[in-house]
Amino acid sequence: MASIEDVARATGVSTATVSRALRGLASVAEPTRARVQLAAQSLGYVPSAAAASLASGRTKAVGLLTPHVSRWFFAVCIETVEAVLRTHGYDVLLVQLPPGGRTTPGPSRTLPPSRPMLSADLLRKRVDATIVLTLPLVPEELTVLQALGHELVYVGGTVPGLRSVGIDDVAVGRSATEHLLGLGHTDVAYVGASLSPGDWAPPQERYRGYRQAMTAAGLEPGEALVADLTVADGRRTVRELLRRGTLPGALVCACDELAIGVLHELRQAGVDVPGQVSVIGVDDHPHAELHDLTTISQPVAEQAETATRWVMEGLRPGARAGGTEPAPRSERMPTRLVLRRSTGPAQARAT
Amino acid sequence: MASIEDVARATGVSTATVSRALRGLASVAEPTRARVQLAAQSLGYVPSAAAASLASGRTKAVGLLTPHVSRWFFAVCIETVEAVLRTHGYDVLLVQLPPGGRTTPGPSRTLPPSRPMLSADLLRKRVDATIVLTLPLVPEELTVLQALGHELVYVGGTVPGLRSVGIDDVAVGRSATEHLLGLGHTDVAYVGASLSPGDWAPPQERYRGYRQAMTAAGLEPGEALVADLTVADGRRTVRELLRRGTLPGALVCACDELAIGVLHELRQAGVDVPGQVSVIGVDDHPHAELHDLTTISQPVAEQAETATRWVMEGLRPGARAGGTEPAPRSERMPTRLVLRRSTGPAQARAT
DNA sequence: CTGTTAGCGCATTCAG
DNA sequence: CTGAATGCGCTAACAG
């Protein structure tokens, strides 16, 4: 385990110079730096992150708070954040925080139905900044996070007072609904917003967009069909609708996974899509095309990349120095209707 | 930023006692511990991971090396490892290392076709143990990893000299093939093994199993159809087979994603599955059922959980103390044929 | 441009 | 069971 002293001795300079040389600070003569680098290399010297962190007060790590790891949106975000951070020499501290009652991975163990309060202790003194992915934050948690006093960016939604990047979820809900209305549908329902407080914002916002579009068209918006966002939830919802005999002519789904479940169960029940029922999703999930799902696509990697870039900018030496608190920016990225064959003209239905 | 000294002062004990009390060491009187905990709590004291690490030589972090984040197998492993480690108070240091030439997430940038050598510098002095997920390791990289001198567990394959947990990939390939042979198929092909060296082991092993089964049945094993493991690769492979007019009667796919792509392209081309062609995959991916895909299921979360448990056991104070290097264990988990409707009896074909 | 000097905040001896 | 003293390996002033 070579230490900085070994390198200093081998090079005939002080440890301070070694430190400066290896970190690429300007104030080192090139020949000196070269010798130091050579010695470090040949000794296999790797700086101790712990020691550097203790001495400098910076950790060179960014916290990544997420409610899920394996769901598409989150997985892509994590992948992107990790890749970008690493090019900057930063580590990612992954913290998975269940959004609510759910089964943990592994042989059937369950967490209590209410998620434990987010404790900032997981992050304090361990990261220089934090990125939060679409985690439903209760006000108290937001306070706790802000109290950490470092860069904080939210991805996949909007949080008052926080810098955030995402899409315009209301507009997405509206566009999806308008697409169906434009096809002549009048009985359009929305699937995917659970109405309990503290729930995911995007589905709720998309539901708002749905209601706006319905109202603007002079139609009565329906109650949201409550469902979580997985394939299984989509299937369950359709089974329920079929059992009750209240299948609408068109369905706006909060996301593609859900829509794929809906589609599958409809087709399996012999319902013609889009002949009898039209279905639209949100995401443009990689599997959406396989199911011929019309959807509103959103750029996920780009959202994560922008958030990471903001964080890196804020961490650049000199930034935020003069008490220049960055204005809470909010960037909404473009979305786009992707036409496939799960939506079609409304049919005159037998009464 | 309360420090351990503040807590010591507030409690009227030494910092050493605070340290011992908060870490739950036995040698502290219960009343003392209670007072310390109370003070720590009310002061909002959180130990500095960096200082603790520097002083103790342990990092309370585990490295997680993975070639992908968003592909199903890896995402589930990451999710599981993170969850289990956190219950033990360990952090996960996620390191994504592209397996070879591939596009990085985000707006179209590409990595050089040959993956950069894994540098142990990313891990050295930063983690107490490492879990490697199905990363094709060249011998030199293996050496480098072992030189870290800490716990090392491999998930999703076998590496000589390394503790590993996975499935019996040869048996999986054999079972899948035997299933098709049992249905009377004789022209069975294998899709998914790229033959370049340093390539993923599981697809290669499954291919071996395929060949064993074919040979045992007195049939000539075919060359593997080269493909990566994504939906797009499956589709591309089928298009190619159709163009050449060499569609076999049955296909063993290296994994479900690939198989789903294969299935989709076949059905879209009007090929009857399983009437004209049977398809089987490996994984039991969550979407497999939607495509009616017959497959060999493997327990992914359980593999990750076992690996994590091994690591935690090795990190327990006292473990590995008496130079008791743990024997390189290898655990193979059970797999199981999941029958759906993508495989069926061989048909007499027109000549 | 480089060296000297102090800590950073804890865990761990070793005494009691 | 508890306290005092030591140092983990580095960075950040401050001098030169």
XYZ file of C-alpha atoms (C1' of nucleotides) in Angstrom:
734
model
C 0.000 0.000 0.000
C 2.077 2.864 -1.228
C 1.257 6.170 0.384
C 1.847 9.710 -0.727
C 5.014 9.771 1.351
C 6.524 6.926 -0.601
C 5.955 8.835 -3.779
C 7.402 11.988 -2.263
C 10.505 10.148 -1.152
C 10.949 8.457 -4.489
C 10.669 11.740 -6.294
C 12.591 13.902 -3.878
C 9.783 16.412 -3.402
C 7.362 17.110 -0.596
C 4.040 15.352 -0.161
C 2.311 18.633 -0.865
C 3.874 18.763 -4.290
C 2.938 15.189 -4.969
C -0.629 15.971 -4.039
C -0.692 19.026 -6.275
C 0.998 17.286 -9.165
C -1.322 14.329 -9.132
C -4.417 16.454 -8.913
C -3.352 18.460 -11.926
C -3.125 21.791 -10.177
C -1.556 24.471 -12.298
C 1.113 25.468 -9.852
C 3.499 22.624 -10.572
C 6.391 22.658 -13.000
C 5.793 20.224 -15.811
C 9.030 18.289 -15.336
C 8.235 17.870 -11.664
C 4.749 16.689 -12.423
C 6.079 14.178 -14.910
C 8.509 12.710 -12.410
C 5.824 12.509 -9.770
C 3.400 10.787 -12.068
C 6.011 8.304 -13.112
C 6.925 7.466 -9.550
C 3.290 7.188 -8.525
C 2.600 4.882 -11.400
C 5.536 2.607 -10.791
C 4.764 2.409 -7.091
C 1.143 1.648 -7.826
C 0.107 4.550 -5.702
C -3.606 5.280 -5.415
C -4.703 8.164 -3.205
C -6.884 7.242 -0.278
C -10.336 8.636 -0.899
C -11.021 8.648 2.813
C -7.941 10.665 3.656
C -8.535 13.099 0.827
C -12.116 13.504 1.885
C -11.217 14.073 5.499
C -8.616 16.649 4.628
C -10.486 18.495 1.935
C -14.032 18.233 3.135
C -15.102 17.028 -0.286
C -16.073 13.433 -0.952
C -15.992 13.256 -4.745
C -19.241 11.321 -4.561
C -22.810 12.114 -5.491
C -25.837 10.585 -3.839
C -28.432 9.055 -6.103
C -31.778 8.587 -4.402
C -34.231 6.373 -6.194
C -37.422 4.517 -5.393
C -36.525 1.685 -7.792
C -33.565 0.243 -9.565
C -34.970 -2.210 -12.028
C -37.854 -0.261 -13.497
C -37.004 1.105 -16.889
C -37.023 4.819 -16.235
C -34.923 4.511 -13.121
C -32.506 1.978 -14.523
C -31.759 4.202 -17.477
C -31.313 7.208 -15.225
C -28.956 5.342 -12.926
C -26.967 4.051 -15.857
C -26.592 7.513 -17.292
C -25.785 9.264 -14.052
C -23.138 6.700 -13.224
C -21.516 6.976 -16.627
C -21.395 10.750 -16.612
C -20.206 11.036 -13.032
C -17.410 8.586 -13.620
C -16.026 10.602 -16.503
C -15.723 13.423 -13.985
C -14.034 11.232 -11.419
C -17.016 11.103 -9.130
C -18.498 8.073 -7.440
C -22.186 7.427 -7.179
C -23.676 6.429 -3.873
C -26.815 4.554 -4.778
C -29.616 4.714 -2.266
C -32.807 2.869 -2.964
C -35.793 4.048 -0.987
C -39.058 2.202 -1.476
C -41.816 4.634 -2.413
C -44.275 2.884 -0.172
C -45.486 -0.558 0.742
C -43.854 -3.008 -1.559
C -42.030 -6.282 -1.677
C -38.305 -6.101 -1.365
C -36.245 -8.110 -3.802
C -35.382 -11.566 -2.716
C -37.493 -14.268 -1.212
C -40.735 -12.625 -0.283
C -40.090 -10.181 2.484
C -42.154 -7.091 2.791
C -41.511 -3.637 4.070
C -44.044 -1.911 6.225
C -46.717 -0.265 4.100
C -45.547 3.213 4.890
C -42.079 3.994 3.741
C -39.678 4.951 6.494
C -38.872 8.630 6.527
C -35.929 9.452 4.400
C -33.031 10.008 6.711
C -30.421 12.400 5.461
C -27.916 10.511 7.566
C -27.392 8.182 4.647
C -26.024 11.099 2.701
C -24.622 13.543 5.225
C -20.857 13.818 5.121
C -20.785 11.184 2.397
C -21.643 13.090 -0.767
C -21.055 16.492 -2.287
C -24.384 16.607 -4.074
C -27.557 14.631 -4.498
C -29.773 13.667 -7.390
C -33.273 12.518 -6.578
C -35.241 10.413 -9.032
C -39.022 10.883 -8.955
C -39.253 9.986 -5.322
C -42.437 11.242 -3.726
C -41.026 13.522 -1.046
C -43.066 14.613 1.904
C -42.366 18.213 2.923
C -40.396 17.138 5.942
C -38.091 15.058 3.773
C -37.554 17.949 1.424
C -36.493 20.076 4.371
C -34.111 17.417 5.543
C -32.551 17.143 2.104
C -32.169 20.863 1.702
C -30.601 21.040 5.130
C -27.735 18.996 3.756
C -26.729 22.261 2.187
C -25.377 20.941 -1.050
C -26.333 20.663 -4.680
C -29.690 19.024 -5.100
C -31.373 18.239 -8.390
C -34.658 16.481 -8.913
C -35.302 14.359 -11.979
C -38.702 13.360 -13.281
C -41.007 15.878 -11.753
C -41.153 19.284 -10.193
C -40.557 20.175 -6.582
C -41.121 23.731 -5.386
C -37.822 25.369 -4.565
C -35.744 22.631 -6.151
C -33.885 22.599 -9.408
C -35.453 19.952 -11.539
C -35.440 18.430 -14.966
C -38.265 16.464 -16.427
C -41.058 16.670 -18.920
C -44.287 18.612 -18.877
C -46.447 15.868 -17.487
C -49.642 17.853 -17.689
C -49.048 18.513 -21.364
C -48.267 14.838 -21.875
C -51.569 13.804 -20.360
C -53.321 16.398 -22.454
C -51.647 15.353 -25.706
C -52.381 11.710 -25.148
C -56.006 12.477 -24.454
C -56.300 14.883 -27.360
C -54.955 12.235 -29.683
C -57.805 9.966 -28.689
C -60.381 12.724 -28.822
C -59.127 13.591 -32.279
C -59.911 10.050 -33.334
C -63.498 10.612 -32.344
C -63.468 8.924 -28.960
C -65.703 10.365 -26.316
C -65.539 7.754 -23.605
C -61.899 8.099 -22.672
C -60.668 6.907 -19.282
C -57.410 7.421 -17.452
C -55.538 4.554 -15.823
C -52.750 4.884 -13.345
C -53.169 7.590 -10.779
C -53.426 6.383 -7.284
C -55.034 9.152 -5.324
C -53.380 8.731 -1.979
C -51.346 11.730 -0.871
C -47.605 11.616 -1.177
C -47.981 9.617 -4.310
C -45.937 9.895 -7.458
C -46.390 13.210 -9.070
C -46.090 12.327 -12.766
C -49.155 10.070 -12.937
C -51.157 12.686 -11.091
C -50.003 15.457 -13.379
C -50.769 13.417 -16.441
C -54.214 12.837 -15.015
C -54.624 16.592 -14.696
C -53.733 16.942 -18.351
C -56.313 14.308 -19.173
C -58.984 16.236 -17.311
C -58.025 19.480 -18.997
C -58.345 17.915 -22.422
C -61.649 16.280 -21.605
C -63.109 19.462 -20.189
C -61.861 21.515 -23.114
C -63.674 19.100 -25.404
C -66.864 19.539 -23.452
C -66.692 16.046 -22.004
C -66.931 14.889 -18.453
C -63.541 13.613 -17.214
C -63.804 10.247 -15.519
C -62.375 9.230 -12.205
C -58.882 7.864 -12.599
C -58.717 4.107 -12.532
C -56.415 3.394 -9.655
C -53.431 1.276 -10.483
C -49.750 1.067 -9.813
C -47.506 1.281 -12.835
C -46.562 -2.286 -13.656
C -47.658 -4.731 -16.306
C -49.486 -6.719 -13.670
C -51.465 -3.657 -12.628
C -52.535 -3.041 -16.191
C -53.770 -6.570 -16.535
C -55.600 -6.446 -13.255
C -57.321 -3.224 -14.193
C -58.601 -4.629 -17.460
C -59.874 -7.786 -15.814
C -61.763 -5.623 -13.375
C -63.248 -3.505 -16.143
C -64.332 -6.566 -18.069
C -65.905 -8.094 -15.024
C -67.876 -4.951 -14.388
C -68.682 -4.598 -18.059
C -67.558 -0.986 -18.064
C -64.853 -1.045 -20.675
C -64.396 2.421 -22.179
C -63.618 3.002 -25.831
C -60.241 4.485 -25.128
C -57.665 4.368 -22.342
C -54.909 6.786 -21.446
C -52.306 4.913 -19.421
C -49.894 6.638 -17.054
C -46.939 4.784 -18.528
C -46.030 2.146 -21.068
C -45.505 -0.756 -18.711
C -49.015 -0.259 -17.484
C -50.289 0.143 -21.028
C -48.573 -3.034 -22.129
C -50.347 -4.937 -19.399
C -53.635 -3.352 -20.431
C -53.071 -4.202 -24.074
C -52.137 -7.760 -23.358
C -55.144 -8.467 -21.224
C -57.484 -6.850 -23.721
C -56.161 -8.871 -26.612
C -56.213 -12.005 -24.560
C -59.851 -11.401 -23.728
C -60.551 -11.164 -27.428
C -61.112 -7.432 -27.400
C -60.061 -5.891 -30.688
C -57.412 -3.209 -30.343
C -57.824 -0.625 -31.733
C -61.141 -1.759 -33.220
C -63.059 -1.787 -29.976
C -60.672 -0.105 -27.608
C -57.790 2.292 -28.172
C -54.847 2.408 -25.800
C -52.102 4.993 -25.432
C -49.139 5.031 -23.067
C -46.307 7.304 -22.014
C -42.544 6.652 -22.231
C -41.771 4.900 -25.467
C -40.400 2.000 -23.503
C -38.103 -0.274 -25.533
C -40.842 -2.890 -25.628
C -43.580 -0.506 -26.716
C -42.972 -1.146 -30.368
C -43.288 -4.891 -29.883
C -46.795 -4.384 -28.665
C -47.630 -1.815 -31.314
C -48.302 0.656 -28.582
C -48.998 4.255 -29.453
C -47.277 6.400 -26.875
C -45.798 9.735 -25.906
C -42.052 9.346 -25.864
C -39.812 11.044 -23.348
C -36.021 11.360 -23.405
C -34.854 9.637 -20.254
C -31.095 9.486 -20.602
C -31.084 13.139 -21.581
C -32.929 14.105 -18.442
C -30.459 12.240 -16.295
C -27.558 13.674 -18.209
C -28.742 17.232 -17.790
C -29.252 16.764 -14.077
C -25.783 15.331 -13.727
C -24.313 18.157 -15.729
C -25.940 20.716 -13.473
C -24.560 18.958 -10.466
C -21.077 18.866 -11.931
C -21.224 22.536 -12.796
C -22.220 23.365 -9.268
C -19.304 21.339 -7.956
C -16.700 22.949 -10.125
C -14.200 24.741 -7.903
C -15.219 28.336 -7.747
C -18.873 27.725 -8.361
C -21.196 28.774 -5.623
C -18.224 30.552 -4.091
C -19.543 34.074 -3.848
C -22.713 32.945 -2.144
C -24.122 32.695 -5.641
C -26.915 30.338 -4.888
C -27.958 29.067 -8.310
C -31.485 30.049 -9.236
C -33.798 27.037 -9.006
C -33.873 26.223 -12.650
C -36.379 23.906 -14.171
C -35.953 22.343 -17.544
C -38.778 20.562 -19.333
C -37.687 18.312 -22.162
C -39.608 17.740 -25.359
C -41.949 14.810 -25.758
C -43.477 13.494 -28.908
C -46.420 11.429 -30.004
C -45.326 8.088 -31.454
C -48.089 6.667 -33.595
C -48.490 2.924 -33.670
C -51.445 0.651 -33.969
C -52.961 0.554 -30.524
C -55.072 3.609 -31.255
C -57.629 4.068 -33.984
C -60.890 5.782 -34.888
C -63.837 5.445 -32.576
C -66.456 3.012 -33.779
C -70.177 3.460 -33.583
C -70.958 1.030 -30.790
C -73.984 -1.111 -30.394
C -76.242 0.182 -27.675
C -21.781 19.631 11.993
C -21.623 17.967 15.332
C -18.509 15.887 15.869
C -17.794 13.067 18.198
C -16.246 15.542 20.599
C -19.462 17.448 20.945
C -21.232 14.273 21.878
C -18.488 13.380 24.329
C -18.705 16.760 26.003
C -22.488 16.684 26.159
C -22.389 13.265 27.772
C -19.436 13.785 30.027
C -17.539 10.794 28.685
C -14.537 10.425 26.425
C -14.704 10.276 22.647
C -13.508 6.715 22.850
C -16.571 5.749 24.825
C -18.840 7.588 22.431
C -17.292 5.695 19.580
C -17.724 2.376 21.336
C -21.237 3.121 22.485
C -22.478 4.173 19.078
C -20.987 1.178 17.358
C -22.676 -1.189 19.767
C -19.527 -2.683 21.196
C -20.184 -4.879 24.174
C -17.795 -3.173 26.513
C -20.024 -0.253 27.384
C -22.373 -0.026 30.349
C -25.955 0.149 29.193
C -26.780 3.370 31.022
C -23.735 5.016 29.479
C -24.697 3.840 26.039
C -28.202 5.148 26.462
C -26.975 8.593 27.449
C -24.565 8.697 24.552
C -27.189 7.687 22.065
C -29.558 10.289 23.361
C -26.970 13.029 23.117
C -25.910 11.955 19.659
C -29.482 11.970 18.516
C -30.332 15.357 19.892
C -27.154 16.863 18.477
C -27.856 15.346 15.121
C -24.486 13.672 15.176
C -23.554 11.468 12.247
C -20.135 9.843 12.212
C -17.893 10.849 9.358
C -17.469 7.865 7.110
C -14.190 9.244 5.858
C -12.712 9.664 9.314
C -13.932 6.261 10.419
C -12.506 4.703 7.317
C -9.186 6.406 7.707
C -8.879 5.406 11.311
C -10.127 1.861 11.028
C -8.962 0.867 7.597
C -12.429 -0.366 6.734
C -14.708 1.476 4.355
C -18.085 -0.086 5.019
C -18.627 -0.169 1.295
C -18.779 -2.934 -1.272
C -17.873 -2.522 -4.911
C -20.397 -3.706 -7.459
C -18.892 -4.217 -10.891
C -21.357 -4.602 -13.705
C -21.323 -4.432 -17.485
C -24.855 -2.999 -17.575
C -27.335 -1.290 -15.344
C -30.571 -1.288 -17.250
C -30.674 -4.824 -18.581
C -33.001 -6.969 -16.582
C -30.610 -9.446 -15.002
C -28.219 -6.747 -13.887
C -30.857 -4.326 -12.713
C -32.389 -6.979 -10.486
C -28.993 -7.942 -9.121
C -28.089 -4.342 -8.364
C -31.416 -3.767 -6.705
C -30.992 -6.809 -4.519
C -27.388 -6.217 -3.597
C -28.116 -2.631 -2.644
C -31.058 -3.618 -0.485
C -29.206 -6.345 1.368
C -26.045 -4.329 1.877
C -27.973 -1.413 3.280
C -29.586 -3.554 5.937
C -26.049 -4.341 7.027
C -25.012 -0.707 7.042
C -22.859 -1.020 3.951
C -22.776 1.282 0.962
C -22.584 0.079 -2.579
C -20.094 1.606 -4.952
C -21.568 1.039 -8.371
C -19.092 0.695 -11.197
C -20.362 0.167 -14.701
C -17.850 -1.242 -17.116
C -18.938 -1.702 -20.703
C -18.322 -5.289 -21.795
C -17.026 -4.150 -25.150
C -17.851 -1.745 -27.915
C -21.199 -0.237 -27.212
C -23.044 3.017 -27.124
C -22.999 4.852 -23.856
C -26.259 6.179 -22.581
C -27.125 9.674 -23.619
C -26.934 11.356 -26.955
C -25.062 9.022 -29.221
C -21.544 8.762 -28.016
C -19.615 5.605 -28.433
C -16.895 3.934 -26.510
C -13.935 2.469 -28.303
C -14.752 -1.037 -29.488
C -12.433 -2.681 -27.039
C -13.297 -2.091 -23.442
C -10.629 -0.353 -21.427
C -8.856 -2.685 -19.042
C -10.506 -2.841 -15.710
C -8.441 -0.765 -13.346
C -8.571 -1.849 -9.751
C -7.827 1.743 -8.824
C -11.539 2.387 -8.914
C -11.906 0.002 -6.023
C -8.637 0.033 -4.145
C -8.885 1.638 -0.733
C -12.539 2.381 -1.387
C -14.293 -0.907 -0.669
C -13.985 -3.840 1.689
C -15.219 -6.365 -0.828
C -16.320 -6.662 -4.411
C -19.155 -8.368 -6.244
C -18.740 -8.858 -9.962
C -21.758 -9.389 -12.195
C -21.184 -11.551 -15.271
C -18.434 -9.361 -16.559
C -16.168 -11.122 -19.035
C -12.851 -10.871 -17.242
C -9.599 -11.317 -19.056
C -6.998 -13.173 -16.977
C -5.055 -10.009 -16.323
C -8.131 -8.344 -14.893
C -8.781 -11.292 -12.667
C -5.278 -10.999 -11.300
C -5.738 -7.317 -10.672
C -8.974 -7.937 -8.816
C -7.541 -10.683 -6.703
C -4.596 -8.466 -5.891
C -7.006 -6.192 -4.079
C -6.836 -8.838 -1.427
C -10.394 -8.685 -0.252
C -13.623 -10.627 -0.534
C -14.532 -11.249 -4.135
C -17.654 -12.986 -5.357
C -18.713 -13.546 -8.923
C -22.380 -13.695 -9.898
C -23.733 -15.227 -13.074
C -21.005 -17.520 -14.194
C -17.966 -19.386 -13.027
C -14.438 -18.097 -12.767
C -11.626 -20.456 -11.850
C -10.357 -19.682 -8.373
C -13.221 -17.367 -7.533
C -16.206 -17.933 -5.338
C -19.238 -17.710 -7.537
C -22.956 -18.140 -7.581
C -24.965 -18.751 -10.690
C -26.832 -21.421 -12.540
C -25.609 -24.423 -14.465
C -25.576 -22.789 -17.860
C -24.545 -25.935 -19.686
C -27.457 -27.813 -18.181
C -29.754 -24.948 -19.104
C -28.703 -25.097 -22.725
C -29.118 -28.839 -22.661
C -32.573 -28.749 -21.094
C -33.826 -26.151 -23.502
C -32.590 -28.189 -26.435
C -33.906 -31.434 -25.047
C -37.317 -29.904 -24.665
C -37.364 -29.148 -28.371
C -35.932 -32.523 -29.300
C -38.618 -34.138 -27.193
C -41.214 -32.389 -29.301
C -39.784 -34.116 -32.327
C -37.686 -31.308 -33.714
C -34.507 -32.238 -35.476
C -33.426 -28.972 -37.037
C -32.721 -27.019 -33.899
C -30.466 -23.965 -34.009
C -28.880 -21.918 -31.282
C -29.008 -18.121 -31.261
C -26.888 -15.861 -29.154
C -23.319 -16.911 -28.742
C -20.827 -14.547 -30.170
C -17.668 -16.481 -30.631
C -15.091 -13.827 -30.001
C -12.812 -14.528 -27.068
C -13.435 -12.733 -23.830
C -17.095 -12.909 -24.523
C -19.819 -13.543 -22.069
C -19.578 -16.944 -20.600
C -23.239 -17.841 -20.058
C -24.269 -17.760 -23.721
C -21.232 -19.828 -24.590
C -21.935 -22.360 -21.892
C -25.543 -22.634 -22.938
C -24.338 -23.237 -26.439
C -22.180 -26.056 -25.150
C -25.246 -27.565 -23.537
C -27.083 -27.271 -26.822
C -24.328 -29.140 -28.600
C -24.254 -31.844 -25.979
C -27.976 -32.412 -26.336
C -27.823 -32.462 -30.104
C -24.937 -34.869 -30.160
C -26.559 -37.125 -27.610
C -29.596 -37.298 -29.871
C -27.437 -38.277 -32.788
C -27.903 -34.944 -34.507
C -25.369 -32.557 -35.913
C -25.170 -29.376 -33.796
C -25.312 -26.255 -35.908
C -23.058 -23.272 -35.719
C -24.326 -20.728 -33.240
C -26.124 -17.835 -34.836
C -24.144 -14.865 -33.693
C -26.118 -12.203 -31.927
C -25.934 -9.915 -28.969
C -28.607 -10.361 -26.359
C -31.143 -7.641 -27.036
C -34.577 -7.605 -28.624
C -33.117 -5.811 -31.617
C -30.562 -8.578 -32.117
C -33.271 -11.184 -32.097
C -35.206 -9.342 -34.728
C -32.152 -8.822 -36.876
C -31.262 -12.483 -36.697
C -34.685 -13.578 -37.868
C -34.717 -11.106 -40.715
C -31.390 -12.508 -41.807
C -32.633 -16.100 -41.604
C -35.728 -15.250 -43.603
C -33.706 -13.486 -46.257
C -31.463 -16.496 -46.626
C -34.424 -18.836 -46.478
C -32.757 -20.955 -43.829
C -35.267 -20.779 -41.045
C -34.897 -23.821 -38.769
C -37.830 -25.542 -37.163
C -36.761 -24.644 -33.653
C -34.604 -22.027 -31.998
C -32.847 -22.052 -28.659
C -32.194 -18.456 -27.625
C -29.474 -17.454 -25.191
C -31.885 -15.312 -23.205
C -35.443 -14.086 -23.160
C -34.864 -10.597 -24.490
C -33.300 -12.121 -27.523
C -36.081 -14.664 -27.788
C -38.727 -11.975 -27.556
C -37.151 -10.189 -30.479
C -37.023 -13.443 -32.404
C -40.650 -14.217 -31.644
C -41.850 -10.805 -32.610
C -40.100 -10.769 -35.927
C -41.298 -14.265 -36.746
C -44.912 -13.443 -35.993
C -44.682 -10.209 -37.878
C -43.383 -12.064 -40.897
C -46.416 -14.300 -40.733
C -44.533 -17.306 -39.502
C -46.695 -19.426 -37.253
C -45.269 -19.977 -33.780
C -45.166 -22.726 -32.711
C -46.780 -24.207 -35.817
C -43.843 -23.632 -38.107
C -41.139 -22.614 -35.690
C -40.666 -23.239 -31.978
C -38.774 -20.779 -29.804
C -37.400 -21.167 -26.298
C -35.533 -18.663 -24.155
C -33.717 -18.470 -20.834
C -34.499 -16.248 -17.841
C -38.234 -16.054 -17.387
C -38.057 -12.339 -17.894
C -41.109 -10.458 -16.566
C -42.278 -9.912 -20.133
C -41.847 -13.513 -21.213
C -45.373 -14.426 -20.292
C -46.777 -11.596 -22.391
C -45.182 -13.142 -25.435
C -46.178 -16.648 -24.475
C -42.539 -17.551 -24.408
C -41.480 -20.977 -23.204
C -38.318 -20.517 -21.206
C -35.945 -21.813 -18.562
C -36.384 -19.682 -15.499
C -33.536 -18.673 -13.249
C -33.700 -17.086 -9.792
C -31.900 -13.790 -10.152
C -32.568 -11.990 -6.896
C -31.628 -15.138 -5.022
C -28.274 -15.315 -6.758
C -27.523 -11.736 -5.865
C -28.704 -12.262 -2.341
C -26.501 -15.289 -1.815
C -23.468 -13.481 -3.145
C -24.132 -10.555 -0.858
C -24.595 -12.844 2.091
C -21.249 -14.511 1.435
C -19.605 -11.144 1.279
C -21.198 -10.048 4.522
C -20.130 -13.241 6.235
C -16.588 -12.711 5.111
C -16.669 -9.181 6.462
C -17.958 -10.102 9.868
C -15.351 -9.176 12.438
C -13.372 -12.286 13.189
C -13.943 -13.879 9.841
C -10.854 -14.501 7.804
C -8.896 -13.670 10.936
C -6.884 -16.845 11.395
C -5.709 -16.781 7.826
C -8.763 -18.879 7.132
C -9.060 -18.163 3.465
C -12.542 -19.347 2.581
C -12.602 -22.203 0.139
C -13.683 -21.013 -3.312
C -17.247 -22.113 -3.076
C -19.505 -22.311 -6.037
C -23.240 -22.480 -5.748
C -25.453 -23.366 -8.694
C -29.091 -22.493 -8.268
C -32.012 -24.474 -9.605
C -33.615 -23.623 -12.910
C -36.892 -24.838 -14.266
C -38.631 -25.243 -17.566
C -41.607 -22.922 -17.879
C -43.944 -24.212 -20.531
C -45.822 -21.671 -22.603
C -46.990 -21.579 -26.158
C -43.927 -20.658 -28.166
C -42.896 -24.295 -28.451
C -44.859 -27.145 -29.939
C -44.572 -30.443 -31.806
C -42.502 -30.574 -34.931
C -44.561 -30.601 -38.111
C -43.934 -32.657 -41.149
C -42.646 -29.979 -43.475
C -43.182 -29.738 -47.194
C -40.049 -30.577 -49.132
C 6.900 27.069 -8.159
C 7.823 24.332 -3.715
C 8.317 23.052 1.330
C 6.481 23.328 6.260
C 3.014 22.934 9.362
C -1.389 21.800 10.964
C -5.179 19.591 11.406
C -9.572 16.876 9.154
C -12.677 13.199 12.775
C -12.461 9.182 14.105
C -10.830 4.066 15.946
C -7.606 2.100 18.394
C -4.051 0.876 21.285
C -2.697 0.864 26.193
C -3.472 2.082 30.871
C -6.193 2.164 34.566
C -15.900 -0.732 31.943
C -13.624 3.907 30.749
C -10.021 7.643 29.501
C -5.725 9.536 27.348
C -2.861 9.460 23.687
C -1.629 8.272 18.989
C -1.906 8.283 14.094
C -4.674 6.828 9.765
C -3.119 9.716 4.714
C -4.070 13.472 2.832
C -5.083 18.811 1.659
C -4.800 23.589 2.801
C -3.020 27.462 4.366
C 1.120 29.910 4.821
C 5.817 30.921 3.898
C 9.495 31.163 1.113
